[in-house]
PDB file of C-alpha atoms in Angstrom:
ATOM      1  CA  MET W   1     119.150  79.802  81.523  1.00 31.00           C
ATOM      2  CA  LYS W   2     118.954  80.603  77.849  1.00 34.00           C
ATOM      3  CA  ILE W   3     115.152  81.165  78.092  1.00 34.00           C
ATOM      4  CA  PHE W   4     115.651  83.518  80.989  1.00 34.00           C
ATOM      5  CA  ASN W   5     118.263  85.564  79.132  1.00 44.00           C
ATOM      6  CA  TYR W   6     116.170  85.727  75.962  1.00 40.00           C
ATOM      7  CA  THR W   7     113.074  86.905  77.886  1.00 40.00           C
ATOM      8  CA  SER W   8     115.061  89.483  79.756  1.00 46.00           C
ATOM      9  CA  VAL W   9     116.555  90.903  76.567  1.00 44.00           C
ATOM     10  CA  ILE W  10     113.105  91.220  74.968  1.00 43.00           C
ATOM     11  CA  LEU W  11     111.697  93.026  78.046  1.00 42.00           C
ATOM     12  CA  VAL W  12     114.568  95.502  78.140  1.00 47.00           C
ATOM     13  CA  ALA W  13     114.342  96.123  74.381  1.00 47.00           C
ATOM     14  CA  VAL W  14     110.589  96.656  74.552  1.00 43.00           C
ATOM     15  CA  PHE W  15     111.072  99.161  77.369  1.00 44.00           C
ATOM     16  CA  CYS W  16     113.652 101.098  75.405  1.00 48.00           C
ATOM     17  CA  LEU W  17     111.521 101.142  72.275  1.00 44.00           C
ATOM     18  CA  SER W  18     108.496 102.311  74.180  1.00 40.00           C
ATOM     19  CA  PHE W  19     110.512 105.075  75.707  1.00 44.00           C
ATOM     20  CA  ILE W  20     111.879 106.354  72.398  1.00 43.00           C
ATOM     21  CA  ALA W  21     108.425 106.210  70.782  1.00 39.00           C
ATOM     22  CA  GLU W  22     107.413 109.136  72.937  1.00 44.00           C
ATOM     23  CA  THR W  23     110.225 111.292  71.758  1.00 49.00           C
ATOM     24  CA  LYS W  24     111.369 112.909  68.509  1.00 59.00           C
ATOM     25  CA  VAL W  25     113.986 111.116  66.429  1.00 69.00           C
ATOM     26  CA  THR W  26     115.009 111.510  62.802  1.00 76.00           C
ATOM     27  CA  HIS W  27     116.191 108.475  60.786  1.00 84.00           C
ATOM     28  CA  LEU W  28     118.194 108.340  57.578  1.00 85.00           C
ATOM     29  CA  ASP W  29     115.673 108.075  54.756  1.00 84.00           C
ATOM     30  CA  LYS W  30     118.022 106.599  52.135  1.00 88.00           C
ATOM     31  CA  PRO W  31     121.493 104.952  52.009  1.00 89.00           C
ATOM     32  CA  ILE W  32     124.404 107.354  52.033  1.00 90.00           C
ATOM     33  CA  PHE W  33     125.944 105.512  49.038  1.00 90.00           C
ATOM     34  CA  PRO W  34     123.979 104.664  45.850  1.00 90.00           C
ATOM     35  CA  ILE W  35     123.067 100.997  46.116  1.00 92.00           C
ATOM     36  CA  GLU W  36     121.118  98.917  43.545  1.00 91.00           C
ATOM     37  CA  PHE W  37     119.007  95.912  44.242  1.00 89.00           C
ATOM     38  CA  VAL W  38     119.623  93.266  41.474  1.00 89.00           C
ATOM     39  CA  ASN W  39     118.523  89.660  41.391  1.00 83.00           C
ATOM     40  CA  GLY W  40     117.646  89.692  45.062  1.00 82.00           C
ATOM     41  CA  GLN W  41     120.944  91.147  46.207  1.00 87.00           C
ATOM     42  CA  ASN W  42     122.412  94.576  46.962  1.00 93.00           C
ATOM     43  CA  VAL W  43     125.045  95.807  44.556  1.00 93.00           C
ATOM     44  CA  LEU W  44     127.417  98.518  45.892  1.00 92.00           C
ATOM     45  CA  PRO W  45     129.272 101.041  43.690  1.00 91.00           C
ATOM     46  CA  PRO W  46     132.921 100.057  42.914  1.00 87.00           C
ATOM     47  CA  ASN W  47     134.420 103.096  44.571  1.00 87.00           C
ATOM     48  CA  ILE W  48     132.992 103.971  47.986  1.00 91.00           C
ATOM     49  CA  ASP W  49     134.144 107.304  49.434  1.00 91.00           C
ATOM     50  CA  LEU W  50     134.859 106.818  53.168  1.00 95.00           C
ATOM     51  CA  THR W  51     136.197 110.318  53.713  1.00 96.00           C
ATOM     52  CA  VAL W  52     135.736 111.618  57.196  1.00 97.00           C
ATOM     53  CA  THR W  53     133.873 114.939  57.189  1.00 97.00           C
ATOM     54  CA  LYS W  54     133.041 117.708  59.666  1.00 97.00           C
ATOM     55  CA  GLU W  55     130.933 116.481  62.568  1.00 97.00           C
ATOM     56  CA  ILE W  56     127.275 117.368  63.161  1.00 96.00           C
ATOM     57  CA  PRO W  57     127.439 119.808  66.107  1.00 96.00           C
ATOM     58  CA  TYR W  58     125.590 119.023  69.275  1.00 96.00           C
ATOM     59  CA  SER W  59     123.002 121.774  68.619  1.00 94.00           C
ATOM     60  CA  GLU W  60     122.061 120.147  65.291  1.00 95.00           C
ATOM     61  CA  LEU W  61     121.646 116.550  66.353  1.00 95.00           C
ATOM     62  CA  PRO W  62     118.180 115.146  65.376  1.00 93.00           C
ATOM     63  CA  TYR W  63     116.998 114.658  68.980  1.00 94.00           C
ATOM     64  CA  SER W  64     114.607 116.558  71.180  1.00 92.00           C
ATOM     65  CA  PHE W  65     115.805 118.624  74.135  1.00 92.00           C
ATOM     66  CA  GLU W  66     114.465 115.945  76.509  1.00 93.00           C
ATOM     67  CA  ILE W  67     116.435 113.121  74.896  1.00 94.00           C
ATOM     68  CA  LEU W  68     119.697 115.084  74.934  1.00 95.00           C
ATOM     69  CA  LYS W  69     119.252 115.972  78.535  1.00 95.00           C
ATOM     70  CA  SER W  70     118.673 112.311  79.418  1.00 96.00           C
ATOM     71  CA  VAL W  71     121.823 111.406  77.407  1.00 96.00           C
ATOM     72  CA  GLU W  72     123.839 114.002  79.316  1.00 96.00           C
ATOM     73  CA  ASN W  73     122.579 112.273  82.521  1.00 95.00           C
ATOM     74  CA  GLY W  74     124.004 108.970  81.339  1.00 95.00           C
ATOM     75  CA  ASP W  75     121.197 107.398  79.375  1.00 96.00           C
ATOM     76  CA  ILE W  76     121.796 105.626  76.042  1.00 96.00           C
ATOM     77  CA  VAL W  77     118.908 106.158  73.663  1.00 95.00           C
ATOM     78  CA  GLY W  78     118.412 104.017  70.582  1.00 93.00           C
ATOM     79  CA  GLU W  79     115.603 103.137  68.146  1.00 92.00           C
ATOM     80  CA  SER W  80     115.337 100.333  65.637  1.00 93.00           C
ATOM     81  CA  ASP W  81     112.513 100.173  63.115  1.00 94.00           C
ATOM     82  CA  VAL W  82     112.196  97.235  60.700  1.00 95.00           C
ATOM     83  CA  THR W  83     109.548  96.971  57.995  1.00 94.00           C
ATOM     84  CA  SER W  84     109.021  94.560  55.091  1.00 93.00           C
ATOM     85  CA  THR W  85     107.443  94.411  51.650  1.00 86.00           C
ATOM     86  CA  GLU W  86     106.319  91.424  49.570  1.00 81.00           C
ATOM     87  CA  LYS W  87     105.873  92.979  46.143  1.00 76.00           C
ATOM     88  CA  PRO W  88     107.472  92.880  43.650  1.00 72.00           C
ATOM     89  CA  VAL W  89     109.956  90.901  45.783  1.00 74.00           C
ATOM     90  CA  GLU W  90     110.205  90.188  49.442  1.00 87.00           C
ATOM     91  CA  LYS W  91     112.500  92.760  51.128  1.00 92.00           C
ATOM     92  CA  GLN W  92     113.185  94.187  54.560  1.00 94.00           C
ATOM     93  CA  LYS W  93     114.197  97.692  55.584  1.00 94.00           C
ATOM     94  CA  LEU W  94     116.044  98.566  58.784  1.00 95.00           C
ATOM     95  CA  LEU W  95     116.306 102.128  60.165  1.00 95.00           C
ATOM     96  CA  PHE W  96     118.415 102.500  63.290  1.00 95.00           C
ATOM     97  CA  ASN W  97     120.019 105.135  65.465  1.00 95.00           C
ATOM     98  CA  ILE W  98     121.656 105.370  68.882  1.00 96.00           C
ATOM     99  CA  VAL W  99     123.210 108.140  70.962  1.00 97.00           C
ATOM    100  CA  GLY W 100     125.319 108.106  74.126  1.00 97.00           C
ATOM    101  CA  MET W 101     127.763 110.391  75.915  1.00 97.00           C
ATOM    102  CA  HIS W 102     131.105 109.722  77.489  1.00 97.00           C
ATOM    103  CA  LYS W 103     132.080 111.309  80.781  1.00 96.00           C
ATOM    104  CA  ARG W 104     135.290 112.775  79.351  1.00 96.00           C
ATOM    105  CA  GLU W 105     136.551 114.547  76.230  1.00 97.00           C
ATOM    106  CA  CYS W 106     136.909 112.798  72.869  1.00 97.00           C
ATOM    107  CA  LYS W 107     140.740 112.761  72.964  1.00 96.00           C
ATOM    108  CA  PHE W 108     140.542 110.533  75.999  1.00 96.00           C
ATOM    109  CA  ALA W 109     137.487 108.463  75.088  1.00 96.00           C
ATOM    110  CA  LEU W 110     138.754 107.497  71.610  1.00 97.00           C
ATOM    111  CA  ARG W 111     141.957 105.994  72.973  1.00 95.00           C
ATOM    112  CA  THR W 112     139.964 102.897  73.761  1.00 94.00           C
ATOM    113  CA  ILE W 113     136.746 103.148  71.716  1.00 96.00           C
ATOM    114  CA  ALA W 114     138.675 103.532  68.402  1.00 96.00           C
ATOM    115  CA  LYS W 115     140.515 100.234  68.949  1.00 96.00           C
ATOM    116  CA  TYR W 116     137.891  98.071  67.158  1.00 97.00           C
ATOM    117  CA  GLU W 117     140.323  95.165  67.051  1.00 97.00           C
ATOM    118  CA  GLU W 118     140.197  94.888  70.866  1.00 96.00           C
ATOM    119  CA  TYR W 119     136.393  94.840  71.217  1.00 96.00           C
ATOM    120  CA  SER W 120     136.395  91.117  71.859  1.00 96.00           C
ATOM    121  CA  LYS W 121     138.259  91.862  75.123  1.00 94.00           C
ATOM    122  CA  HIS W 122     135.467  94.098  76.390  1.00 93.00           C
ATOM    123  CA  ILE W 123     132.110  93.122  74.848  1.00 93.00           C
ATOM    124  CA  SER W 124     130.902  89.683  75.884  1.00 91.00           C
ATOM    125  CA  PHE W 125     129.034  88.753  72.674  1.00 91.00           C
ATOM    126  CA  ILE W 126     131.945  89.716  70.392  1.00 94.00           C
ATOM    127  CA  LYS W 127     134.075  86.576  70.420  1.00 95.00           C
ATOM    128  CA  LYS W 128     136.612  87.668  67.777  1.00 96.00           C
ATOM    129  CA  SER W 129     137.487  91.118  66.490  1.00 97.00           C
ATOM    130  CA  SER W 130     140.011  92.459  64.007  1.00 97.00           C
ATOM    131  CA  TYR W 131     140.746  95.592  62.036  1.00 98.00           C
ATOM    132  CA  ASN W 132     142.803  95.572  58.846  1.00 96.00           C
ATOM    133  CA  ASP W 133     142.947  98.127  55.968  1.00 92.00           C
ATOM    134  CA  GLY W 134     139.895  99.945  57.171  1.00 94.00           C
ATOM    135  CA  ARG W 135     137.786  96.834  57.589  1.00 96.00           C
ATOM    136  CA  VAL W 136     136.160  95.733  60.854  1.00 97.00           C
ATOM    137  CA  ASP W 137     135.447  92.045  61.404  1.00 96.00           C
ATOM    138  CA  PHE W 138     133.375  90.815  64.336  1.00 96.00           C
ATOM    139  CA  TYR W 139     132.344  87.304  65.164  1.00 94.00           C
ATOM    140  CA  LEU W 140     129.216  87.334  67.358  1.00 92.00           C
ATOM    141  CA  ALA W 141     127.973  84.511  69.548  1.00 89.00           C
ATOM    142  CA  SER W 142     125.803  84.595  72.649  1.00 79.00           C
ATOM    143  CA  SER W 143     122.778  82.959  74.272  1.00 76.00           C
ATOM    144  CA  ILE W 144     120.816  86.164  73.407  1.00 69.00           C
ATOM    145  CA  LEU W 145     121.553  85.814  69.705  1.00 71.00           C
ATOM    146  CA  PRO W 146     119.307  83.635  67.476  1.00 72.00           C
ATOM    147  CA  VAL W 147     122.391  82.444  65.587  1.00 76.00           C
ATOM    148  CA  LYS W 148     126.131  82.912  65.496  1.00 87.00           C
ATOM    149  CA  MET W 149     127.077  85.543  62.935  1.00 87.00           C
ATOM    150  CA  ARG W 150     129.914  87.511  61.385  1.00 91.00           C
ATOM    151  CA  LEU W 151     129.698  91.234  60.746  1.00 92.00           C
ATOM    152  CA  SER W 152     132.137  92.648  58.206  1.00 93.00           C
ATOM    153  CA  PHE W 153     132.137  96.304  57.347  1.00 96.00           C
ATOM    154  CA  LYS W 154     134.306  99.311  56.434  1.00 97.00           C
ATOM    155  CA  LEU W 155     134.795 102.110  58.966  1.00 97.00           C
ATOM    156  CA  PRO W 156     137.689 104.576  59.253  1.00 97.00           C
ATOM    157  CA  ARG W 157     139.560 104.668  62.562  1.00 97.00           C
ATOM    158  CA  MET W 158     138.012 107.339  64.784  1.00 97.00           C
ATOM    159  CA  THR W 159     140.787 109.644  65.869  1.00 96.00           C
ATOM    160  CA  SER W 160     138.995 112.936  66.693  1.00 97.00           C
ATOM    161  CA  VAL W 161     135.608 114.650  66.352  1.00 98.00           C
ATOM    162  CA  GLY W 162     134.132 114.073  62.908  1.00 98.00           C
ATOM    163  CA  LYS W 163     131.530 112.200  60.892  1.00 98.00           C
ATOM    164  CA  TYR W 164     132.755 108.737  60.073  1.00 98.00           C
ATOM    165  CA  PRO W 165     130.937 106.891  57.224  1.00 97.00           C
ATOM    166  CA  LEU W 166     130.449 103.142  57.451  1.00 96.00           C
ATOM    167  CA  VAL W 167     129.302 100.498  54.970  1.00 96.00           C
ATOM    168  CA  PHE W 168     128.579  96.776  55.201  1.00 95.00           C
ATOM    169  CA  ASP W 169     129.985  95.556  51.899  1.00 92.00           C
ATOM    170  CA  ASN W 170     130.201  91.962  52.803  1.00 88.00           C
ATOM    171  CA  GLY W 171     128.126  89.222  54.445  1.00 87.00           C
ATOM    172  CA  PHE W 172     125.047  89.800  56.699  1.00 90.00           C
ATOM    173  CA  LEU W 173     123.138  93.052  55.983  1.00 93.00           C
ATOM    174  CA  MET W 174     125.285  93.812  52.994  1.00 93.00           C
ATOM    175  CA  GLY W 175     124.495  97.253  51.702  1.00 95.00           C
ATOM    176  CA  LEU W 176     123.864  98.742  55.121  1.00 95.00           C
ATOM    177  CA  THR W 177     125.220 102.286  55.215  1.00 96.00           C
ATOM    178  CA  GLY W 178     125.398 105.010  57.784  1.00 96.00           C
ATOM    179  CA  PHE W 179     127.784 106.969  59.915  1.00 97.00           C
ATOM    180  CA  ILE W 180     129.109 107.495  63.411  1.00 97.00           C
ATOM    181  CA  ASN W 181     129.143 111.150  64.473  1.00 98.00           C
ATOM    182  CA  VAL W 182     131.661 112.112  67.125  1.00 98.00           C
ATOM    183  CA  THR W 183     131.262 115.518  68.652  1.00 98.00           C
ATOM    184  CA  GLU W 184     132.021 117.280  71.961  1.00 97.00           C
ATOM    185  CA  GLN W 185     129.747 119.171  74.352  1.00 96.00           C
ATOM    186  CA  ASN W 186     131.066 120.703  77.562  1.00 95.00           C
ATOM    187  CA  ASN W 187     134.297 118.708  77.332  1.00 96.00           C
ATOM    188  CA  ARG W 188     132.366 115.468  76.967  1.00 97.00           C
ATOM    189  CA  CYS W 189     132.400 113.177  73.939  1.00 98.00           C
ATOM    190  CA  LEU W 190     129.064 112.291  72.363  1.00 98.00           C
ATOM    191  CA  PHE W 191     128.581 109.384  69.952  1.00 98.00           C
ATOM    192  CA  TYR W 192     125.651 109.348  67.548  1.00 97.00           C
ATOM    193  CA  SER W 193     125.166 106.706  64.912  1.00 96.00           C
ATOM    194  CA  THR W 194     122.432 106.152  62.346  1.00 96.00           C
ATOM    195  CA  VAL W 195     122.157 103.560  59.609  1.00 96.00           C
ATOM    196  CA  TYR W 196     119.891 102.578  56.730  1.00 96.00           C
ATOM    197  CA  TRP W 197     119.589  99.113  55.216  1.00 95.00           C
ATOM    198  CA  GLU W 198     117.225  97.660  52.658  1.00 94.00           C
ATOM    199  CA  GLY W 199     117.662  94.335  51.036  1.00 93.00           C
ATOM    200  CA  GLY W 200     116.411  90.771  50.536  1.00 92.00           C
ATOM    201  CA  ALA W 201     114.621  89.095  53.421  1.00 91.00           C
ATOM    202  CA  THR W 202     117.094  88.024  56.098  1.00 90.00           C
ATOM    203  CA  GLY W 203     115.128  85.065  57.468  1.00 88.00           C
ATOM    204  CA  PHE W 204     114.500  86.891  60.713  1.00 89.00           C
ATOM    205  CA  SER W 205     111.191  88.482  61.620  1.00 91.00           C
ATOM    206  CA  ASN W 206     110.940  92.295  61.768  1.00 93.00           C
ATOM    207  CA  MET W 207     110.521  92.137  65.539  1.00 92.00           C
ATOM    208  CA  THR W 208     113.570  89.927  65.941  1.00 89.00           C
ATOM    209  CA  LEU W 209     115.731  92.283  63.953  1.00 90.00           C
ATOM    210  CA  GLU W 210     114.430  95.276  65.894  1.00 91.00           C
ATOM    211  CA  LEU W 211     114.969  93.700  69.290  1.00 87.00           C
ATOM    212  CA  PHE W 212     118.460  92.381  68.681  1.00 84.00           C
ATOM    213  CA  SER W 213     119.804  95.415  66.767  1.00 89.00           C
ATOM    214  CA  SER W 214     118.616  97.756  69.510  1.00 90.00           C
ATOM    215  CA  THR W 215     119.536  95.562  72.468  1.00 88.00           C
ATOM    216  CA  LEU W 216     123.030  94.495  71.288  1.00 89.00           C
ATOM    217  CA  SER W 217     123.914  98.029  70.216  1.00 93.00           C
ATOM    218  CA  HIS W 218     122.804  99.437  73.568  1.00 94.00           C
ATOM    219  CA  MET W 219     124.877  96.759  75.408  1.00 91.00           C
ATOM    220  CA  ALA W 220     127.929  97.378  73.278  1.00 94.00           C
ATOM    221  CA  LEU W 221     127.865 101.219  73.605  1.00 95.00           C
ATOM    222  CA  ASN W 222     127.123 101.073  77.324  1.00 94.00           C
ATOM    223  CA  THR W 223     130.118  98.742  77.830  1.00 94.00           C
ATOM    224  CA  LEU W 224     132.469 100.909  75.761  1.00 95.00           C
ATOM    225  CA  LEU W 225     131.472 104.138  77.520  1.00 94.00           C
ATOM    226  CA  LYS W 226     131.966 102.610  80.922  1.00 92.00           C
ATOM    227  CA  MET W 227     135.177 100.679  80.427  1.00 87.00           C
ATOM    228  CA  SER W 228     136.907 103.598  78.625  1.00 81.00           C
ATOM    229  CA  ASN W 229     136.505 106.040  81.585  1.00 78.00           C
TER     230      ASN W 229
END
């Protein structure tokens, strides 16, 4: 059963990646906070500004007309790109983005989607979830994951349209930075997220990181958009 699930996930992910490769997408080209790489580890600045700013309007999103039309029709579009270097030290770099649209306005959609602490009730591979003092903690476990893992990061509570910065300042992928952009178009709430991470080798191959970051994110966003209607 596990082999079947793993193969199915790879096929779905490859399909999604092949689709997005034919369209225009813009990634972050650097972290949104200044991060140093010292002695094989990322070092974050002591004071990280997680101020919520004005949203990127629909007309300025970094997607082609074709992608946005498919998103309006219910598609979720994401891309994950992982590369690695060996000199002077072994490092990996992850560039990722995803976009999806809710059927209703943000005021309604965020009633559920902003409750990060309840994600374990809705998303099958999130076994535990909590939110305290601006910190999200997820414990992930599933037959489609190579290992059980904990994700710990800072993210303001989404309460309205806006650009919400996030940073992984602890644990796996420490130093990952990005944002979730919440905006409205024709009384429908659109969620666009993009992240940048560069750090020491994770122990996973580039393809594994690409497949699982894209597949799990797609599954999570799809579930949240559907169950919050």
